[in-house]
Coordinates of C-alpha atoms in Angstrom, one line a residue:
Chain A
M170 CA -42.8 -4.7 60.4
P171 CA -41.0 -8.1 60.8
A172 CA -37.9 -8.0 62.4
G173 CA -34.9 -7.7 60.0
A174 CA -36.8 -5.6 57.7
R175 CA -36.3 -2.3 56.5
A176 CA -38.3 -0.2 54.3
Y177 CA -36.3 1.2 50.8
A178 CA -37.0 4.6 50.0
G179 CA -34.5 5.5 47.3
E180 CA -33.0 7.8 49.9
K181 CA -29.5 8.5 50.2
R182 CA -28.4 9.5 53.8
R183 CA -26.0 7.9 56.0
I184 CA -26.5 5.9 58.9
E185 CA -25.4 5.5 62.4
A186 CA -24.5 2.6 60.9
S187 CA -23.8 -1.3 62.1
E188 CA -23.5 -2.8 58.8
D189 CA -20.7 -1.9 56.0
C190 CA -21.5 1.6 56.3
R191 CA -17.6 2.9 56.9
P192 CA -16.9 6.6 56.5
V193 CA -15.7 6.5 53.1
P194 CA -13.0 9.7 52.6
A195 CA -14.0 11.2 49.4
R196 CA -17.2 9.8 48.8
A197 CA -18.5 12.9 48.3
D198 CA -18.0 13.0 45.1
S199 CA -19.7 9.8 43.7
P200 CA -23.9 9.3 43.3
Q201 CA -24.3 6.9 45.8
E202 CA -23.6 6.8 49.9
C203 CA -25.0 4.0 52.2
R204 CA -28.8 4.3 52.3
S205 CA -30.5 3.7 55.6
V206 CA -31.6 0.5 56.8
A207 CA -33.4 -0.3 59.7
P208 CA -31.9 -1.9 63.0
L209 CA -31.8 -5.4 62.6
R210 CA -32.6 -7.8 65.6
G211 CA -31.2 -11.0 63.5
A212 CA -34.8 -12.1 64.2
S213 CA -36.4 -14.3 61.3
D214 CA -39.8 -13.2 60.0
M215 CA -42.3 -15.8 58.4
I216 CA -45.9 -15.1 56.5
T217 CA -48.3 -17.5 55.7
A218 CA -51.5 -17.8 53.4
M219 CA -53.6 -20.9 54.4
T220 CA -55.0 -22.3 51.4
H221 CA -58.4 -23.8 51.1
D222 CA -57.5 -27.3 51.6
G223 CA -55.3 -26.8 54.4
S224 CA -52.2 -26.1 52.8
N225 CA -49.8 -22.8 53.0
V226 CA -48.5 -20.7 51.1
R227 CA -45.2 -19.5 53.4
V228 CA -42.4 -17.1 52.7
H229 CA -40.1 -17.3 55.7
T230 CA -36.9 -14.6 55.7
D231 CA -33.6 -15.1 57.9
Y232 CA -30.7 -13.8 57.8
L233 CA -27.0 -15.0 58.1
W234 CA -24.3 -12.8 59.6
F235 CA -20.0 -13.1 58.9
E236 CA -17.7 -11.2 60.0
T237 CA -14.6 -12.8 59.0
A238 CA -11.4 -12.7 60.2
R239 CA -9.5 -12.6 57.3
R240 CA -10.0 -10.1 54.7
Q241 CA -10.7 -13.3 51.8
E242 CA -12.7 -16.0 52.9
I243 CA -14.5 -18.6 52.1
V244 CA -17.0 -20.3 54.4
R245 CA -19.5 -23.2 53.9
I246 CA -23.1 -22.2 54.6
T247 CA -25.1 -25.8 53.5
D248 CA -26.2 -26.6 57.0
D249 CA -27.1 -22.8 57.8
V250 CA -29.3 -23.0 54.9
A251 CA -30.7 -26.4 55.7
R252 CA -31.6 -25.2 59.3
I253 CA -33.9 -22.1 57.7
V254 CA -35.3 -24.5 55.3
E255 CA -36.2 -27.0 57.5
A256 CA -37.5 -23.8 60.4
S257 CA -39.6 -22.5 57.6
G258 CA -41.9 -25.9 57.6
V259 CA -41.6 -25.2 53.7
R260 CA -42.3 -28.5 51.9
E261 CA -42.3 -27.7 48.2
G262 CA -40.6 -25.2 46.9
M263 CA -37.3 -22.5 46.7
V264 CA -35.1 -20.9 48.4
L265 CA -33.2 -17.7 47.6
V266 CA -29.4 -17.2 49.2
S267 CA -28.1 -13.9 48.1
A268 CA -25.5 -12.2 49.4
M269 CA -26.7 -8.3 51.0
H270 CA -23.2 -6.3 50.5
I271 CA -21.7 -5.4 46.8
T272 CA -18.1 -6.8 47.2
A273 CA -18.8 -10.4 48.7
G274 CA -20.8 -13.3 46.9
V275 CA -22.9 -16.5 47.4
Y276 CA -22.0 -19.8 45.4
V277 CA -22.3 -23.3 44.9
N278 CA -19.5 -25.7 43.9
D279 CA -16.8 -28.4 45.3
W280 CA -16.4 -28.5 49.1
E281 CA -12.3 -29.7 48.8
R282 CA -9.6 -27.2 50.1
G283 CA -7.8 -27.8 46.7
L284 CA -10.3 -26.8 44.9
I285 CA -11.2 -23.3 47.0
A286 CA -7.6 -22.5 47.1
D287 CA -7.8 -22.8 43.5
I288 CA -11.0 -20.8 43.3
Q289 CA -9.3 -18.0 44.9
E290 CA -5.8 -17.8 43.1
W291 CA -7.8 -18.2 40.2
L292 CA -10.0 -14.9 40.8
E293 CA -6.9 -13.1 41.9
H294 CA -5.7 -13.5 38.5
L295 CA -8.6 -12.9 36.5
A296 CA -9.3 -9.7 39.1
P297 CA -6.5 -8.6 40.8
A298 CA -5.9 -6.5 43.9
R299 CA -4.8 -3.1 42.2
P300 CA -3.8 0.5 43.5
D301 CA -5.3 1.8 40.1
Y302 CA -8.9 1.4 39.8
R303 CA -10.8 4.4 39.1
H304 CA -13.2 3.5 42.0
H305 CA -10.3 4.3 44.7
Q306 CA -10.5 7.7 43.8
T307 CA -12.8 7.4 46.2
G308 CA -11.0 6.2 49.5
E309 CA -12.3 2.7 48.6
D310 CA -9.5 0.2 48.1
N311 CA -11.7 -2.5 47.1
A312 CA -12.5 -2.6 43.8
D313 CA -11.1 -5.9 43.6
A314 CA -13.7 -7.4 45.8
H315 CA -16.6 -6.3 43.4
L316 CA -14.7 -7.6 40.6
K317 CA -14.4 -10.9 42.2
R318 CA -17.7 -11.5 43.2
T319 CA -18.8 -10.7 40.0
I320 CA -17.6 -13.8 38.7
L321 CA -18.4 -15.8 41.4
G322 CA -21.9 -14.8 41.5
H323 CA -23.9 -13.5 44.5
Q324 CA -26.7 -15.2 44.7
V325 CA -27.8 -18.9 44.4
M326 CA -31.8 -20.4 44.4
L327 CA -32.0 -23.6 45.8
P328 CA -35.1 -26.0 45.0
I329 CA -36.5 -27.6 48.5
T330 CA -38.1 -31.2 47.6
S331 CA -39.9 -33.3 50.7
G332 CA -39.1 -30.3 53.0
A333 CA -35.7 -30.9 52.3
L334 CA -32.7 -28.8 50.0
D335 CA -32.7 -30.8 47.0
L336 CA -29.1 -30.6 46.3
G337 CA -26.8 -32.9 43.5
P338 CA -24.7 -35.5 45.5
W339 CA -21.2 -33.0 45.7
E340 CA -23.5 -29.5 45.8
Q341 CA -22.0 -27.0 48.8
V342 CA -23.4 -23.1 49.5
F343 CA -20.7 -20.9 49.9
Y344 CA -20.1 -17.8 51.6
A345 CA -17.6 -16.2 49.7
E346 CA -16.2 -12.9 51.7
F347 CA -13.8 -10.5 49.3
D348 CA -13.0 -7.6 52.1
G349 CA -13.8 -8.6 54.8
K350 CA -13.4 -8.3 59.3
R351 CA -16.9 -6.4 59.4
R352 CA -20.5 -7.6 59.9
K353 CA -22.2 -8.5 56.4
R354 CA -25.2 -10.5 55.9
V355 CA -26.9 -13.0 53.3
V356 CA -30.8 -12.8 53.0
V357 CA -32.3 -16.2 53.1
K358 CA -35.8 -16.5 51.9
V359 CA -37.5 -19.0 51.9
M360 CA -41.0 -19.5 49.2
G361 CA -43.2 -22.3 49.1
I362 CA -46.0 -24.7 50.4
A363 CA -45.6 -25.9 53.6
Chain B
M45 CA -53.8 -13.6 27.2
P46 CA -52.2 -10.9 29.6
A47 CA -50.6 -7.5 27.5
G48 CA -47.2 -7.8 27.4
A49 CA -47.5 -12.3 27.3
R50 CA -46.5 -14.5 24.1
A51 CA -47.0 -18.1 23.6
Y52 CA -43.5 -19.6 23.5
A53 CA -43.9 -23.0 20.9
G54 CA -40.8 -23.5 19.8
E55 CA -41.3 -22.5 16.1
K56 CA -38.6 -20.3 14.4
R57 CA -40.2 -17.5 11.6
R58 CA -38.6 -14.1 11.3
I59 CA -40.5 -11.6 12.5
E60 CA -41.9 -8.3 11.5
A61 CA -40.3 -7.4 14.9
S62 CA -40.1 -4.4 17.1
E63 CA -37.7 -6.2 18.9
D64 CA -33.7 -7.0 18.6
C65 CA -34.5 -8.7 14.9
R66 CA -32.6 -7.2 13.0
P67 CA -32.0 -9.6 9.7
V68 CA -29.3 -10.8 9.8
P69 CA -26.8 -11.7 6.7
A70 CA -25.4 -14.6 6.7
R71 CA -27.5 -16.8 9.7
A72 CA -29.3 -18.7 7.2
D73 CA -26.4 -21.2 8.1
S74 CA -27.0 -20.9 11.5
P75 CA -29.7 -23.1 13.3
Q76 CA -31.5 -20.3 15.0
E77 CA -34.1 -17.4 13.5
C78 CA -35.3 -14.5 15.5
R79 CA -38.7 -16.5 17.7
S80 CA -42.0 -14.8 16.4
V81 CA -43.3 -12.4 19.7
A82 CA -46.8 -11.3 20.5
P83 CA -47.6 -7.5 19.3
L84 CA -46.0 -5.8 22.9
R85 CA -48.0 -3.2 24.9
G86 CA -46.1 -2.1 27.3
A87 CA -49.0 -2.8 29.9
S88 CA -48.3 -5.1 33.2
D89 CA -50.5 -7.7 34.1
M90 CA -51.3 -9.7 37.7
I91 CA -52.9 -12.6 38.7
T92 CA -54.2 -13.4 42.2
A93 CA -55.1 -16.7 43.9
M94 CA -57.4 -15.5 46.7
T95 CA -56.8 -17.7 49.8
H96 CA -58.7 -19.2 52.6
D97 CA -57.7 -16.4 55.3
G98 CA -57.7 -13.6 52.9
S99 CA -54.3 -13.3 51.8
N100 CA -53.5 -13.7 48.2
V101 CA -50.5 -15.4 46.5
R102 CA -50.0 -12.6 43.5
V103 CA -47.7 -12.9 40.3
H104 CA -46.8 -9.6 38.7
T105 CA -45.6 -9.3 35.6
D106 CA -44.0 -6.0 33.8
Y107 CA -41.6 -5.5 31.4
L108 CA -38.9 -2.3 31.4
W109 CA -37.8 -1.1 28.0
F110 CA -34.1 0.0 26.6
E111 CA -32.7 2.0 24.5
T112 CA -29.8 3.8 25.2
A113 CA -28.1 6.0 22.7
R114 CA -24.6 4.7 23.2
R115 CA -23.6 0.9 22.0
Q116 CA -22.3 0.1 25.6
E117 CA -24.4 1.4 28.5
I118 CA -25.1 1.0 32.4
V119 CA -28.1 1.9 33.7
R120 CA -29.6 1.9 37.1
I121 CA -32.9 0.2 37.4
T122 CA -33.3 0.2 41.6
D123 CA -36.0 2.9 41.6
D124 CA -38.1 0.8 38.1
V125 CA -38.3 -2.0 39.9
A126 CA -39.2 -0.9 43.7
R127 CA -42.0 1.1 41.8
I128 CA -42.9 -2.0 40.3
V129 CA -42.6 -4.4 43.5
E130 CA -45.0 -1.5 44.9
A131 CA -47.3 -1.6 41.9
S132 CA -48.0 -5.2 42.8
G133 CA -48.8 -5.1 46.2
V134 CA -46.8 -8.1 47.3
R135 CA -45.5 -7.7 51.4
E136 CA -43.3 -10.9 51.2
G137 CA -42.0 -12.4 48.4
M138 CA -39.2 -12.2 45.1
V139 CA -38.8 -10.5 42.2
L140 CA -37.3 -11.4 39.1
V141 CA -35.4 -8.5 37.1
S142 CA -33.9 -10.7 34.1
A143 CA -32.6 -8.9 30.6
M144 CA -34.8 -10.7 27.4
H145 CA -32.0 -9.8 25.1
I146 CA -28.6 -12.3 24.8
T147 CA -25.9 -9.6 24.8
A148 CA -27.4 -7.4 27.8
G149 CA -27.1 -8.2 31.4
V150 CA -28.6 -7.5 34.7
Y151 CA -26.5 -7.2 38.1
V152 CA -26.2 -6.0 41.4
N153 CA -23.2 -3.4 42.5
D154 CA -22.1 -0.4 43.6
W155 CA -23.9 3.1 42.2
E156 CA -20.4 4.8 41.9
R157 CA -19.1 5.7 38.6
G158 CA -15.5 5.0 39.2
L159 CA -16.4 1.2 39.9
I160 CA -19.2 1.1 36.7
A161 CA -16.1 2.4 34.3
D162 CA -13.8 0.0 35.9
I163 CA -16.4 -2.9 35.8
Q164 CA -16.6 -1.8 31.6
E165 CA -13.1 -1.4 31.3
W166 CA -12.6 -5.0 33.2
L167 CA -15.1 -6.7 31.1
E168 CA -13.5 -5.7 27.4
H169 CA -10.4 -7.0 29.1
L170 CA -12.0 -10.7 29.9
A171 CA -14.3 -10.4 26.9
P172 CA -12.6 -7.7 23.9
A173 CA -14.3 -6.7 21.3
R174 CA -12.5 -8.5 18.2
P175 CA -13.4 -9.0 14.7
D176 CA -12.7 -13.0 14.5
Y177 CA -15.2 -14.6 16.4
R178 CA -16.6 -17.8 14.9
H179 CA -20.2 -16.0 15.5
H180 CA -19.2 -13.2 13.1
Q181 CA -19.4 -15.3 10.2
T182 CA -23.1 -15.3 10.2
G183 CA -22.9 -11.0 9.8
E184 CA -23.0 -10.1 13.3
D185 CA -20.3 -8.1 15.0
N186 CA -21.5 -8.8 18.6
A187 CA -19.7 -11.9 20.3
D188 CA -18.0 -9.6 22.9
A189 CA -21.5 -8.6 23.9
H190 CA -22.4 -12.0 24.1
L191 CA -19.7 -12.8 26.3
K192 CA -19.5 -9.8 28.4
R193 CA -23.0 -10.1 29.6
T194 CA -22.2 -13.9 30.6
I195 CA -20.0 -12.6 33.1
L196 CA -22.1 -10.2 34.7
G197 CA -24.9 -12.2 34.5
H198 CA -28.1 -11.3 33.1
Q199 CA -30.4 -11.5 36.0
V200 CA -31.0 -11.1 39.6
M201 CA -34.0 -12.2 42.0
L202 CA -34.7 -9.7 45.0
P203 CA -36.0 -10.4 48.1
I204 CA -39.4 -8.5 48.8
T205 CA -39.8 -7.9 53.0
S206 CA -42.5 -6.3 54.3
G207 CA -43.6 -4.9 50.6
A208 CA -40.7 -3.5 49.7
L209 CA -37.3 -4.5 48.2
D210 CA -35.0 -5.8 50.7
L211 CA -31.8 -4.8 49.7
G212 CA -28.3 -4.7 51.6
P213 CA -27.4 -0.6 51.9
W214 CA -25.1 -0.7 48.8
E215 CA -27.1 -3.0 46.6
Q216 CA -27.9 -0.9 43.4
V217 CA -29.9 -3.0 40.9
F218 CA -28.2 -2.4 37.1
Y219 CA -29.1 -2.8 33.2
A220 CA -25.7 -3.2 31.1
E221 CA -26.4 -2.5 27.6
F222 CA -23.7 -4.3 24.9
D223 CA -25.1 -3.8 22.1
G224 CA -28.0 -1.4 22.3
K225 CA -29.0 1.7 20.1
R226 CA -32.8 -0.5 19.8
R227 CA -35.2 -1.4 21.6
K228 CA -34.9 -3.9 24.3
R229 CA -36.4 -5.7 27.4
V230 CA -36.2 -6.8 30.8
V231 CA -39.0 -8.8 32.1
V232 CA -39.6 -8.1 35.9
K233 CA -41.7 -10.6 37.1
V234 CA -42.7 -10.4 41.2
M235 CA -44.2 -13.5 43.1
G236 CA -45.0 -13.7 46.7
I237 CA -48.2 -12.9 49.3
A238 CA -50.0 -10.0 49.1
Chain C
M124 CA -41.7 -38.7 49.3
P125 CA -42.2 -37.8 45.6
A126 CA -39.8 -39.2 43.4
G127 CA -36.7 -38.2 42.2
A128 CA -37.0 -36.4 45.9
R129 CA -34.1 -37.1 48.7
A130 CA -33.3 -36.3 52.2
Y131 CA -30.6 -33.9 52.4
A132 CA -28.8 -34.4 56.1
G133 CA -25.2 -32.9 55.9
E134 CA -24.1 -36.3 56.5
K135 CA -21.4 -37.6 54.1
R136 CA -21.0 -41.2 53.7
R137 CA -20.3 -42.8 49.9
I138 CA -23.0 -44.4 47.9
E139 CA -23.8 -47.2 45.5
A140 CA -23.8 -44.0 43.6
S141 CA -25.5 -43.9 39.9
E142 CA -24.8 -40.4 39.4
D143 CA -21.6 -38.6 39.7
C144 CA -20.4 -40.8 42.3
R145 CA -17.4 -42.2 41.2
P146 CA -14.9 -43.1 43.9
V147 CA -12.2 -40.3 44.0
P148 CA -8.4 -41.5 44.7
A149 CA -7.2 -39.4 46.9
R150 CA -10.5 -37.8 48.3
A151 CA -9.8 -39.3 51.9
D152 CA -8.2 -35.9 52.6
S153 CA -10.7 -34.0 51.9
P154 CA -13.3 -32.9 53.7
Q155 CA -16.1 -33.9 51.3
E156 CA -17.7 -37.1 50.6
C157 CA -20.2 -37.6 48.1
R158 CA -23.9 -37.5 50.1
S159 CA -26.1 -40.0 49.6
V160 CA -29.2 -39.4 47.6
A161 CA -32.2 -41.6 46.9
P162 CA -32.8 -43.5 44.7
L163 CA -34.0 -41.8 41.4
R164 CA -36.9 -42.8 39.4
G165 CA -36.7 -39.7 36.9
A166 CA -41.0 -39.3 37.6
S167 CA -42.3 -36.3 38.4
D168 CA -44.3 -34.5 41.0
M169 CA -46.6 -32.2 41.6
I170 CA -48.0 -30.9 44.8
T171 CA -51.1 -28.1 44.8
A172 CA -52.6 -25.5 47.3
M173 CA -55.9 -25.3 46.1
T174 CA -56.5 -21.5 47.1
H175 CA -60.5 -20.2 48.1
D176 CA -61.2 -19.2 43.9
G177 CA -60.8 -22.3 42.9
S178 CA -57.2 -21.0 41.5
N179 CA -54.1 -23.5 42.4
V180 CA -50.3 -22.4 44.0
R181 CA -48.2 -25.2 42.6
V182 CA -44.7 -26.4 43.2
H183 CA -44.0 -29.2 39.9
T184 CA -40.6 -30.5 40.1
D185 CA -38.9 -33.1 37.2
Y186 CA -35.5 -33.4 36.5
L187 CA -33.5 -33.8 32.9
W188 CA -30.6 -36.7 32.3
F189 CA -27.7 -35.9 30.4
E190 CA -25.0 -38.4 29.5
T191 CA -22.8 -36.6 26.7
A192 CA -20.8 -38.6 24.3
R193 CA -17.8 -36.0 24.6
R194 CA -16.5 -34.7 27.6
Q195 CA -17.3 -31.2 26.6
E196 CA -20.3 -30.5 25.2
I197 CA -23.0 -27.9 25.2
V198 CA -27.0 -29.3 24.6
R199 CA -30.0 -26.9 24.0
I200 CA -32.6 -27.4 26.4
T201 CA -35.3 -25.0 25.8
D202 CA -37.8 -27.0 24.4
D203 CA -37.8 -29.8 27.3
V204 CA -37.9 -27.2 29.9
A205 CA -41.0 -25.7 28.3
R206 CA -42.2 -29.4 28.0
I207 CA -42.5 -29.4 32.1
V208 CA -43.9 -25.9 32.2
E209 CA -46.5 -27.2 30.1
A210 CA -47.2 -30.4 31.9
S211 CA -47.0 -28.5 35.3
G212 CA -50.2 -26.4 34.2
V213 CA -48.8 -23.2 35.7
R214 CA -49.8 -19.8 34.1
E215 CA -48.2 -17.5 36.3
G216 CA -45.2 -18.0 37.8
M217 CA -41.2 -19.0 37.7
V218 CA -39.4 -21.7 36.4
L219 CA -35.5 -22.8 37.8
V220 CA -33.5 -24.7 35.6
S221 CA -30.5 -25.5 37.7
A222 CA -27.7 -28.1 37.2
M223 CA -26.8 -30.5 39.9
H224 CA -23.5 -30.8 39.3
I225 CA -20.7 -28.8 40.3
T226 CA -19.2 -29.5 37.0
A227 CA -21.8 -28.7 34.9
G228 CA -23.5 -25.2 34.0
V229 CA -27.1 -23.8 32.6
Y230 CA -26.7 -20.6 30.6
V231 CA -29.7 -18.8 28.3
N232 CA -27.6 -17.0 25.3
D233 CA -27.6 -17.1 21.2
W234 CA -28.5 -20.5 19.6
E235 CA -26.1 -20.4 17.2
R236 CA -22.8 -22.4 16.5
G237 CA -20.6 -19.9 15.8
L238 CA -21.4 -18.7 19.3
I239 CA -21.1 -21.3 20.6
A240 CA -18.1 -22.3 19.6
D241 CA -16.8 -18.8 21.1
I242 CA -17.8 -19.2 23.7
Q243 CA -16.2 -22.9 24.4
E244 CA -12.8 -21.5 23.2
W245 CA -12.8 -18.4 26.0
L246 CA -13.5 -20.6 28.8
E247 CA -10.6 -22.5 27.8
H248 CA -8.8 -19.3 27.7
L249 CA -10.4 -17.5 31.3
A250 CA -10.1 -21.3 32.9
P251 CA -7.5 -23.9 31.0
A252 CA -7.1 -26.9 31.7
R253 CA -4.0 -27.6 33.5
P254 CA -2.3 -30.1 35.4
D255 CA -1.1 -28.5 38.0
Y256 CA -4.3 -27.3 40.3
R257 CA -4.4 -27.7 43.9
H258 CA -7.7 -30.0 43.5
H259 CA -5.8 -32.7 41.5
Q260 CA -3.6 -33.6 44.6
T261 CA -7.0 -35.1 45.2
G262 CA -7.1 -37.3 42.4
E263 CA -9.5 -35.6 40.4
D264 CA -8.7 -34.1 37.0
N265 CA -11.8 -31.6 36.6
A266 CA -11.0 -28.4 38.2
D267 CA -10.6 -26.9 34.9
A268 CA -14.5 -27.7 34.6
H269 CA -15.3 -26.6 38.0
L270 CA -14.1 -22.9 37.0
K271 CA -15.7 -22.9 33.6
R272 CA -19.2 -23.2 35.3
T273 CA -18.5 -20.2 37.5
I274 CA -18.2 -18.2 35.1
L275 CA -21.5 -19.5 32.7
G276 CA -23.2 -20.0 35.7
H277 CA -24.8 -23.2 36.8
Q278 CA -29.0 -22.3 37.0
V279 CA -31.3 -19.8 35.4
M280 CA -34.4 -18.7 36.6
L281 CA -37.0 -18.4 33.6
P282 CA -40.6 -16.7 34.0
I283 CA -43.8 -17.8 32.8
T284 CA -46.8 -15.7 31.7
S285 CA -49.6 -16.9 30.0
G286 CA -49.1 -20.8 30.4
A287 CA -45.3 -20.1 28.9
L288 CA -42.1 -19.5 29.0
D289 CA -41.7 -15.7 28.5
L290 CA -38.6 -15.4 26.7
G291 CA -36.9 -13.1 24.7
P292 CA -36.6 -13.5 20.9
W293 CA -33.5 -15.0 21.1
E294 CA -33.1 -16.3 24.6
Q295 CA -32.2 -20.3 24.6
V296 CA -31.3 -22.7 27.7
F297 CA -28.5 -24.7 27.3
Y298 CA -27.3 -27.3 29.6
A299 CA -23.1 -26.7 29.4
E300 CA -21.4 -30.1 30.5
F301 CA -17.7 -29.8 31.2
D302 CA -16.8 -33.3 32.6
G303 CA -19.0 -35.6 30.8
K304 CA -19.5 -38.7 29.7
R305 CA -21.6 -40.3 32.6
R306 CA -24.8 -39.4 34.3
K307 CA -25.9 -36.2 35.6
R308 CA -29.0 -34.2 36.6
V309 CA -30.4 -30.7 36.3
V310 CA -33.1 -30.2 38.6
V311 CA -36.4 -28.0 36.7
K312 CA -38.4 -27.1 39.6
V313 CA -41.7 -24.8 38.4
M314 CA -44.0 -22.6 41.5
G315 CA -46.8 -20.7 40.6
I316 CA -50.6 -19.8 40.4
A317 CA -52.3 -22.7 38.3

């Protein structure tokens, strides 16, 4: 089993839990508990199927880790993703960049601090932090974070052309944290022809 | 032609129509009519390209069917998708889970009944059911369903690592119905190295 | 390097710029400038890895160009995408359709003029054009366009089954322009077994 991988078996048992598996006070009446995950070593993994003509079909997996200083934070990750794509050796294909935690998002938009502040203020307007969400009856206090990430999206697929991210002139990729100050992950999965 | 497939040819003719092709009273003045689809047998299909080293590049297609009892309903489908991924034999790759009807969504978030109710109430606030949408001049009454699914998203791409869905500890996949009580489909398409 | 491709190197230098790289008055205090892109010849590119059994794993890239007459416009592109898929020869796989400009979106919904007008009005309500966005301190005037495309989404992944787009009976793909009247691009990337 490659580093970073884990078997998903649908079971629900509480774990020692490095990762976003805080004990939740009243979550007992709730259908879900945090699932077991295998130890994460932060290493990446590469699987290749060699084709007849010497080309390779390749799937490369890596993870980005975040532990933001503030509860809400937007972090540019274009270069991190570009580095993983370069390491994969994939020349033509796609890369999935997907937040693995449900109070965080991944999106593509402008790298301009004014707009980033506009986005945060706008999300607060559309999905305000409030005490009276039903979700908070479980002991959680982050329902707004679940909603904010819903508007922004939690994943993007980026095209890879000639061995590099095929982005428009202003496209940048961001990780959007809405309930931070603890370790969270983004999966980066490259698939294509190497 | 594999089961479940159909030729898309851009043509617009009304069909016998099992599937979400109700007659629409005043839709005559509207540019679109329901497209023809081939008979659906509910079976899945698998295509494999054998590579030089014995690995296989594989694309596996299956469909999930829904006919909810209520007009709006949110259904957890993580295990259904996991079963299709397991059946595909794909070890490394991705799976697309995409609603094939435009008044339904597919999203990843928390499996907690309070949050699910919060999401439904919040969508009603942002995209309320109202009589006065222009879309309703066609005889439809579901414009809000089209908008609600827009906020939530209608598809997700899930990474597959070591033969299983590579999800974070709290990630669950949901089908969100906003105009139900009739048969609707989600396509599940697995692609990767087996 | 195939036509239409460009090397992304993370650098930020202003370019001659055919494409959405207007000079921005006060953008000097902003972290980003428009990135360099290689000349675009509008041609498509195809890369194939031949497998042992005569099948091919193929990645095919093409671009759709837009220059709308109005600032906001919604353009149906289902048939354009279908033509690219057909040209690719891919029988089983997926196609990514993604706006390369951050004030435009790509979405799947109904091809009905009433609903299209409803969507535009609804987006104006949720993300109104206003002078007082922080983003406008850079000399831009299009913050609302960045927000509108965020709600609508900027990309979709469409399944390909039996050599054709595997869409539900009412699914149509649209390009949504929120700051038009200049040249903008959508990347269409097909990947699968030919």
